């Protein structure tokens, strides 16, 4: 049996500018992505039966981002309810299947996928898109399709607007739907930005946030293009101390109008010494920028303590660094996936 592993990172939007919707009802965007070290892993195997099967295991990242993530049976159970044809990993595999068939013959195209998720679903961090990106990388390798990242991005764009950013990683700027990308800067050898992330029990639906955005009468007529914005985007890759005033998410006010408790989490982070905070994408994840890993752990631990209360909106917290590199193949899965693989789930 052949097998390949792909991994793809989550993102935070350092800048997210939103225009009024076009005739296709989509809102044109101008956004700067930072890929962060919270990864989805996808194992792809050949299977005798045609078609694509999927199993998803969800994990809760450790509070300091250093310890092993723990299997989350509740999130895993919820993801098992998702119809396979809606799973972005399955949809990504199906985009590659015709290419596989053309190269190796239709009989070779049966695939079984196991998705190891550390990015919370419906959190505004591109978890679904990272599943698609990791699958594209894994299946490309499994079937020796020889597609480069740029070709995978072109295919990934059809699956979701954040898929190209999850494939490209690093720092990138995107226009159109945020999916026409230019690389701003490669990731450093070690992360230079430290984020405490607060996860919430209830997700936010992207269409609902955009609908509310329209109802509030927000949105510019026109936005700068990615190439026009490249120099300003470079400033966002600088030291964390200079980044705070530059963070700008134009969906944030809308997300806060729907979920005022997000601002409380942000204010709490500031009171504990964070430099700045921002809602990630359409939310609800709150990302607090901190001067060091230690400071970010302090913020994440305070959030985590609050999440222990059953009445809290908070689900948990972790610490991540950015930027990190592109989606890639991996020789092995992280050891913490072992318990789940050998367990009864
Ligand atoms: O990109 P995604 O499929 O997650 O978007 C879900 C919905 O959010 C779209 O169908 C659209 O209603 C809204 N949306 C939008 N403008 C964008 C992205 C999403 O209006 N740039």
Tab-separated table of C-alpha atoms and ligand atoms in Angstrom:
chain	number	residue	atom	x	y	z
A	1	UNK	CA	0.000	0.000	0.000
A	2	UNK	CA	1.334	3.399	-0.924
A	3	UNK	CA	1.094	6.330	1.473
A	4	UNK	CA	2.057	10.024	1.580
A	5	UNK	CA	1.704	12.775	4.181
A	6	UNK	CA	1.038	16.471	3.545
A	7	UNK	CA	0.971	19.326	6.051
A	8	UNK	CA	-0.378	22.882	5.698
A	9	UNK	CA	-0.418	25.839	8.106
A	10	UNK	CA	-3.186	28.047	9.523
A	11	UNK	CA	-3.096	31.798	8.898
A	12	UNK	CA	-3.867	35.072	10.573
A	13	UNK	CA	-4.801	38.095	8.467
A	14	UNK	CA	-2.546	40.971	9.534
A	15	UNK	CA	-4.530	43.260	7.242
A	16	UNK	CA	-7.954	42.522	5.772
A	17	UNK	CA	-9.533	45.262	3.656
A	18	UNK	CA	-13.005	44.638	2.298
A	19	UNK	CA	-14.855	46.329	-0.572
A	20	UNK	CA	-18.567	46.305	-1.357
A	21	UNK	CA	-19.726	43.122	-3.069
A	22	UNK	CA	-19.476	42.784	-6.841
A	23	UNK	CA	-22.104	41.328	-9.207
A	24	UNK	CA	-21.024	37.813	-8.104
A	25	UNK	CA	-21.992	38.804	-4.506
A	26	UNK	CA	-18.427	38.249	-3.344
A	27	UNK	CA	-16.608	41.024	-1.546
A	28	UNK	CA	-13.289	41.949	-3.190
A	29	UNK	CA	-10.488	41.759	-0.621
A	30	UNK	CA	-6.969	42.970	-0.065
A	31	UNK	CA	-5.324	40.911	2.639
A	32	UNK	CA	-1.912	40.202	4.142
A	33	UNK	CA	-1.511	36.654	5.438
A	34	UNK	CA	0.934	35.375	7.995
A	35	UNK	CA	1.223	31.578	8.090
A	36	UNK	CA	1.461	30.341	11.694
A	37	UNK	CA	2.760	27.126	13.198
A	38	UNK	CA	-0.544	25.402	13.710
A	39	UNK	CA	-0.720	22.658	11.101
A	40	UNK	CA	-3.154	20.225	9.559
A	41	UNK	CA	-1.690	16.830	8.574
A	42	UNK	CA	-3.256	14.614	5.937
A	43	UNK	CA	-2.284	10.979	5.326
A	44	UNK	CA	-3.279	9.789	1.868
A	45	UNK	CA	-3.282	6.092	0.972
A	46	UNK	CA	-4.268	4.150	-2.085
A	47	UNK	CA	-7.379	2.132	-1.555
A	48	UNK	CA	-8.781	-0.648	-3.672
A	49	UNK	CA	-12.311	0.759	-3.731
A	50	UNK	CA	-12.764	3.676	-6.148
A	51	UNK	CA	-13.718	7.045	-4.692
A	52	UNK	CA	-12.391	8.917	-1.681
A	53	UNK	CA	-12.998	8.015	1.959
A	54	UNK	CA	-12.067	10.268	4.887
A	55	UNK	CA	-11.605	10.040	8.651
A	56	UNK	CA	-10.952	13.217	10.647
A	57	UNK	CA	-9.320	13.377	14.073
A	58	UNK	CA	-9.436	16.766	15.821
A	59	UNK	CA	-6.875	17.765	18.456
A	60	UNK	CA	-6.750	20.536	21.044
A	61	UNK	CA	-3.359	22.331	20.855
A	62	UNK	CA	-1.443	22.599	24.148
A	63	UNK	CA	-1.717	25.935	25.939
A	64	UNK	CA	1.971	26.825	25.483
A	65	UNK	CA	2.091	25.515	21.916
A	66	UNK	CA	5.102	23.381	22.881
A	67	UNK	CA	3.425	20.382	24.540
A	68	UNK	CA	1.634	17.728	22.499
A	69	UNK	CA	-1.897	18.466	21.272
A	70	UNK	CA	-4.548	16.202	22.827
A	71	UNK	CA	-7.254	14.331	20.952
A	72	UNK	CA	-10.590	16.161	21.205
A	73	UNK	CA	-13.396	13.563	21.072
A	74	UNK	CA	-16.156	16.198	20.933
A	75	UNK	CA	-14.737	18.028	17.898
A	76	UNK	CA	-13.840	14.682	16.309
A	77	UNK	CA	-17.436	13.499	16.756
A	78	UNK	CA	-18.805	16.742	15.284
A	79	UNK	CA	-16.570	16.427	12.218
A	80	UNK	CA	-17.740	12.843	11.668
A	81	UNK	CA	-21.198	14.318	10.954
A	82	UNK	CA	-19.896	16.336	7.989
A	83	UNK	CA	-21.023	14.692	4.718
A	84	UNK	CA	-17.814	13.499	2.996
A	85	UNK	CA	-18.646	15.336	-0.244
A	86	UNK	CA	-18.541	18.621	1.721
A	87	UNK	CA	-15.178	17.857	3.367
A	88	UNK	CA	-12.560	20.093	1.763
A	89	UNK	CA	-9.962	17.296	1.933
A	90	UNK	CA	-12.255	15.033	-0.111
A	91	UNK	CA	-13.044	17.835	-2.538
A	92	UNK	CA	-9.313	18.517	-2.965
A	93	UNK	CA	-8.601	14.842	-3.662
A	94	UNK	CA	-11.401	14.819	-6.232
A	95	UNK	CA	-9.827	17.756	-8.058
A	96	UNK	CA	-6.665	15.670	-8.501
A	97	UNK	CA	-8.384	12.363	-9.315
A	98	UNK	CA	-8.859	13.089	-13.042
A	99	UNK	CA	-5.138	13.904	-13.290
A	100	UNK	CA	-4.327	10.672	-11.473
A	101	UNK	CA	-6.593	8.744	-13.789
A	102	UNK	CA	-5.021	10.349	-16.869
A	103	UNK	CA	-1.571	9.416	-15.670
A	104	UNK	CA	-2.014	6.014	-14.041
A	105	UNK	CA	-5.339	4.726	-15.300
A	106	UNK	CA	-8.731	5.069	-13.657
A	107	UNK	CA	-8.271	1.935	-11.575
A	108	UNK	CA	-5.470	3.566	-9.594
A	109	UNK	CA	-7.560	6.435	-8.271
A	110	UNK	CA	-9.101	5.096	-5.032
A	111	UNK	CA	-7.961	7.155	-2.028
A	112	UNK	CA	-8.323	6.915	1.716
A	113	UNK	CA	-7.574	10.096	3.706
A	114	UNK	CA	-6.916	10.586	7.411
A	115	UNK	CA	-6.990	14.233	8.480
A	116	UNK	CA	-5.286	15.239	11.750
A	117	UNK	CA	-6.714	18.689	12.594
A	118	UNK	CA	-5.187	21.111	15.062
A	119	UNK	CA	-6.859	24.202	13.543
A	120	UNK	CA	-10.337	24.688	15.037
A	121	UNK	CA	-13.239	24.485	12.565
A	122	UNK	CA	-15.117	27.737	11.802
A	123	UNK	CA	-12.502	29.792	13.671
A	124	UNK	CA	-11.387	32.225	10.959
A	125	UNK	CA	-7.986	30.543	10.660
A	126	UNK	CA	-8.465	28.664	7.374
A	127	UNK	CA	-8.712	25.185	8.919
A	128	UNK	CA	-10.835	23.810	6.066
A	129	UNK	CA	-8.574	25.430	3.470
A	130	UNK	CA	-5.492	23.955	5.184
A	131	UNK	CA	-7.133	20.499	4.955
A	132	UNK	CA	-7.496	21.048	1.211
A	133	UNK	CA	-3.912	22.359	0.894
A	134	UNK	CA	-2.407	19.438	2.861
A	135	UNK	CA	-4.432	16.970	0.766
A	136	UNK	CA	-3.280	18.518	-2.525
A	137	UNK	CA	0.342	18.198	-1.366
A	138	UNK	CA	-0.114	14.614	-0.112
A	139	UNK	CA	-1.955	13.303	-3.184
A	140	UNK	CA	0.437	15.082	-5.564
A	141	UNK	CA	3.231	13.161	-3.840
A	142	UNK	CA	1.333	9.871	-3.529
A	143	UNK	CA	0.608	9.712	-7.244
A	144	UNK	CA	3.838	11.363	-8.465
A	145	UNK	CA	1.870	14.036	-10.287
A	146	UNK	CA	4.867	16.383	-10.206
A	147	UNK	CA	2.751	19.545	-9.778
A	148	UNK	CA	4.546	22.578	-8.349
A	149	UNK	CA	3.052	24.753	-5.601
A	150	UNK	CA	1.911	27.320	-8.171
A	151	UNK	CA	-0.032	24.684	-10.098
A	152	UNK	CA	-1.543	23.393	-6.863
A	153	UNK	CA	-2.545	26.976	-5.977
A	154	UNK	CA	-4.371	27.328	-9.291
A	155	UNK	CA	-6.310	24.122	-8.541
A	156	UNK	CA	-6.796	25.054	-4.869
A	157	UNK	CA	-8.365	28.417	-5.705
A	158	UNK	CA	-11.432	26.524	-6.994
A	159	UNK	CA	-11.904	24.937	-3.566
A	160	UNK	CA	-11.717	28.001	-1.355
A	161	UNK	CA	-10.250	31.483	-1.291
A	162	UNK	CA	-7.744	30.700	1.502
A	163	UNK	CA	-6.357	27.509	-0.052
A	164	UNK	CA	-3.596	29.304	-2.038
A	165	UNK	CA	-2.410	31.116	1.129
A	166	UNK	CA	-2.257	27.806	3.051
A	167	UNK	CA	-0.198	26.296	0.225
A	168	UNK	CA	2.170	29.254	-0.070
A	169	UNK	CA	2.682	29.868	3.682
A	170	UNK	CA	5.215	32.545	4.695
A	171	UNK	CA	3.941	36.140	4.372
A	172	UNK	CA	1.785	36.842	1.337
A	173	UNK	CA	-0.552	39.540	0.077
A	174	UNK	CA	-3.684	38.687	-1.890
A	175	UNK	CA	-6.278	40.618	-3.864
A	176	UNK	CA	-9.480	39.673	-5.736
A	177	UNK	CA	-10.971	37.185	-3.233
A	178	UNK	CA	-7.683	37.188	-1.339
A	179	UNK	CA	-6.566	34.314	-3.540
A	180	UNK	CA	-4.381	36.055	-6.133
A	181	UNK	CA	-1.166	36.066	-4.177
A	182	UNK	CA	2.225	37.673	-4.161
A	183	UNK	CA	4.863	36.550	-1.674
A	184	UNK	CA	5.782	39.435	0.623
A	185	UNK	CA	8.690	37.789	2.379
A	186	UNK	CA	9.928	34.291	3.217
A	187	UNK	CA	9.490	33.091	6.799
A	188	UNK	CA	12.493	33.548	9.092
A	189	UNK	CA	14.370	30.477	10.428
A	190	UNK	CA	12.691	31.080	13.816
A	191	UNK	CA	9.318	32.822	14.286
A	192	UNK	CA	9.573	36.550	15.020
A	193	UNK	CA	5.903	37.118	15.873
A	194	UNK	CA	4.325	35.399	18.881
A	195	UNK	CA	0.574	35.123	19.124
A	196	UNK	CA	-1.718	33.947	21.887
A	197	UNK	CA	-4.866	32.562	20.264
A	198	UNK	CA	-8.243	32.387	22.018
A	199	UNK	CA	-10.654	29.803	20.625
A	200	UNK	CA	-14.398	30.091	21.228
A	201	UNK	CA	-16.984	27.365	21.767
A	202	UNK	CA	-19.291	28.699	19.067
A	203	UNK	CA	-17.863	29.431	15.605
A	204	UNK	CA	-18.828	32.316	13.304
A	205	UNK	CA	-20.182	31.653	9.837
A	206	UNK	CA	-18.267	33.541	7.144
A	207	UNK	CA	-21.401	34.279	5.029
A	208	UNK	CA	-23.205	35.575	8.151
A	209	UNK	CA	-20.331	37.977	8.901
A	210	UNK	CA	-20.301	39.276	5.319
A	211	UNK	CA	-24.107	39.701	5.371
A	212	UNK	CA	-23.895	41.715	8.570
A	213	UNK	CA	-21.030	43.757	7.065
A	214	UNK	CA	-23.387	44.747	4.219
A	215	UNK	CA	-26.226	45.523	6.618
A	216	UNK	CA	-23.936	47.883	8.521
A	217	UNK	CA	-23.268	49.669	5.189
A	218	UNK	CA	-19.518	49.027	5.379
A	219	UNK	CA	-17.045	48.488	2.555
A	220	UNK	CA	-14.861	50.680	0.350
A	221	UNK	CA	-15.593	51.362	-3.333
A	222	UNK	CA	-12.129	50.301	-4.346
A	223	UNK	CA	-9.073	48.653	-2.838
A	224	UNK	CA	-5.384	48.784	-3.670
A	225	UNK	CA	-4.075	45.838	-5.699
A	226	UNK	CA	-1.693	43.312	-4.139
A	227	UNK	CA	1.217	44.715	-6.142
A	228	UNK	CA	0.385	48.293	-5.085
A	229	UNK	CA	0.308	47.116	-1.477
A	230	UNK	CA	3.531	45.093	-1.508
A	231	UNK	CA	5.737	47.746	0.141
A	232	UNK	CA	3.235	48.396	2.929
A	233	UNK	CA	2.859	44.643	3.408
A	234	UNK	CA	6.638	44.358	3.927
A	235	UNK	CA	6.364	46.617	6.975
A	236	UNK	CA	4.111	43.965	8.520
A	237	UNK	CA	6.933	41.422	8.539
A	238	UNK	CA	9.032	43.617	10.861
A	239	UNK	CA	9.537	43.411	14.620
A	240	UNK	CA	6.457	42.663	16.742
A	241	UNK	CA	6.930	45.961	18.607
A	242	UNK	CA	6.213	47.929	15.408
A	243	UNK	CA	3.382	45.742	14.167
A	244	UNK	CA	0.552	46.609	16.577
A	245	UNK	CA	-0.616	49.897	14.995
A	246	UNK	CA	-0.477	48.319	11.517
A	247	UNK	CA	-2.878	45.429	12.246
A	248	UNK	CA	-6.188	46.173	10.536
A	249	UNK	CA	-9.091	43.796	10.016
A	250	UNK	CA	-12.102	45.524	8.460
A	251	UNK	CA	-14.342	42.552	9.342
A	252	UNK	CA	-13.490	42.991	13.015
A	253	UNK	CA	-16.154	45.590	13.846
A	254	UNK	CA	-18.756	43.328	12.233
A	255	UNK	CA	-17.535	40.229	14.089
A	256	UNK	CA	-17.647	42.237	17.350
A	257	UNK	CA	-21.163	43.467	16.635
A	258	UNK	CA	-22.228	39.805	16.422
A	259	UNK	CA	-20.042	38.619	19.303
A	260	UNK	CA	-19.132	41.381	21.804
A	261	UNK	CA	-17.360	38.862	24.086
A	262	UNK	CA	-14.461	38.746	21.610
A	263	UNK	CA	-13.493	42.282	22.635
A	264	UNK	CA	-13.371	41.237	26.295
A	265	UNK	CA	-10.824	38.547	25.450
A	266	UNK	CA	-8.802	41.116	23.493
A	267	UNK	CA	-8.892	43.651	26.339
A	268	UNK	CA	-7.832	40.975	28.807
A	269	UNK	CA	-4.809	40.204	26.598
A	270	UNK	CA	-3.826	43.902	26.583
A	271	UNK	CA	-4.140	44.066	30.375
A	272	UNK	CA	-1.719	41.116	30.573
A	273	UNK	CA	0.881	42.896	28.425
A	274	UNK	CA	-0.007	41.940	24.824
A	275	UNK	CA	1.094	44.534	22.257
A	276	UNK	CA	-2.145	44.432	20.245
A	277	UNK	CA	-4.987	42.094	19.332
A	278	UNK	CA	-7.012	41.366	16.249
A	279	UNK	CA	-9.868	39.079	15.250
A	280	UNK	CA	-8.556	36.524	12.742
A	281	UNK	CA	-10.366	36.735	9.398
A	282	UNK	CA	-14.132	36.560	9.905
A	283	UNK	CA	-13.565	35.309	13.472
A	284	UNK	CA	-14.216	34.339	16.131
A	285	UNK	CA	-10.576	33.453	16.995
A	286	UNK	CA	-8.854	36.345	18.783
A	287	UNK	CA	-5.110	36.675	18.132
A	288	UNK	CA	-3.065	38.709	20.623
A	289	UNK	CA	0.388	39.774	19.498
A	290	UNK	CA	3.009	39.507	22.246
A	291	UNK	CA	6.644	40.555	22.585
A	292	UNK	CA	7.910	37.032	23.315
A	293	UNK	CA	6.860	33.413	23.596
A	294	UNK	CA	6.784	33.748	27.419
A	295	UNK	CA	4.406	36.719	27.298
A	296	UNK	CA	2.133	34.923	24.880
A	297	UNK	CA	2.038	31.907	27.233
A	298	UNK	CA	0.965	34.206	30.073
A	299	UNK	CA	-1.991	35.469	28.009
A	300	UNK	CA	-2.920	31.992	26.764
A	301	UNK	CA	-2.804	30.555	30.303
A	302	UNK	CA	-5.157	33.275	31.576
A	303	UNK	CA	-7.616	32.517	28.761
A	304	UNK	CA	-7.265	28.785	29.353
A	305	UNK	CA	-8.042	29.245	33.072
A	306	UNK	CA	-11.226	31.050	32.110
A	307	UNK	CA	-12.167	28.375	29.589
A	308	UNK	CA	-12.353	25.854	32.474
A	309	UNK	CA	-15.649	27.472	33.518
A	310	UNK	CA	-18.577	25.776	31.825
A	311	UNK	CA	-20.253	29.195	31.453
A	312	UNK	CA	-17.291	30.713	29.578
A	313	UNK	CA	-17.549	31.422	25.849
A	314	UNK	CA	-13.876	30.493	25.594
A	315	UNK	CA	-13.014	26.988	24.463
A	316	UNK	CA	-9.269	27.146	25.033
A	317	UNK	CA	-6.074	28.892	24.050
A	318	UNK	CA	-2.647	28.259	22.594
A	319	UNK	CA	0.519	30.027	21.492
A	320	UNK	CA	1.830	30.022	17.945
A	321	UNK	CA	4.737	31.640	16.147
A	322	UNK	CA	4.795	33.186	12.683
A	323	UNK	CA	5.648	33.257	9.983
A	324	UNK	CA	6.240	29.647	8.962
A	325	UNK	CA	6.892	28.154	5.546
A	326	UNK	CA	4.762	26.613	2.821
A	327	UNK	CA	2.647	23.471	2.806
A	328	UNK	CA	4.937	20.473	2.329
A	329	UNK	CA	5.214	16.722	2.402
A	330	UNK	CA	6.319	15.093	5.648
A	331	UNK	CA	8.232	11.845	6.099
A	332	UNK	CA	6.316	10.996	9.277
A	333	UNK	CA	3.336	12.145	11.291
A	334	UNK	CA	4.032	13.905	14.611
A	335	UNK	CA	4.270	11.394	17.494
A	336	UNK	CA	1.198	12.844	19.246
A	337	UNK	CA	-1.034	11.461	16.495
A	338	UNK	CA	-0.034	7.947	17.609
A	339	UNK	CA	-2.463	7.654	20.516
A	340	UNK	CA	-5.312	8.511	18.180
A	341	UNK	CA	-4.151	6.100	15.494
A	342	UNK	CA	-3.678	3.205	17.895
A	343	UNK	CA	-6.835	4.061	19.912
A	344	UNK	CA	-10.343	2.933	19.242
A	345	UNK	CA	-11.482	6.105	17.484
B	1	LIG	O1	-14.925	31.634	0.798
B	1	LIG	P1	-16.070	30.925	1.437
B	1	LIG	O2	-16.653	29.843	0.587
B	1	LIG	O3	-15.822	30.500	2.855
B	1	LIG	O4	-17.220	32.021	1.546
B	1	LIG	C1	-18.480	31.718	2.049
B	1	LIG	C2	-19.439	32.857	1.732
B	1	LIG	O5	-18.987	34.063	2.356
B	1	LIG	C3	-19.612	33.208	0.265
B	1	LIG	O6	-20.563	32.404	-0.353
B	1	LIG	C4	-20.074	34.665	0.347
B	1	LIG	O7	-21.419	34.728	0.727
B	1	LIG	C5	-19.257	35.184	1.534
B	1	LIG	N1	-18.003	35.803	1.077
B	1	LIG	C6	-18.037	37.051	0.513
B	1	LIG	N2	-16.873	37.647	0.081
B	1	LIG	C7	-15.695	37.017	0.223
B	1	LIG	C8	-15.632	35.740	0.814
B	1	LIG	C9	-16.815	35.153	1.223
B	1	LIG	O8	-19.102	37.653	0.389
B	1	LIG	N3	-14.582	37.618	-0.189
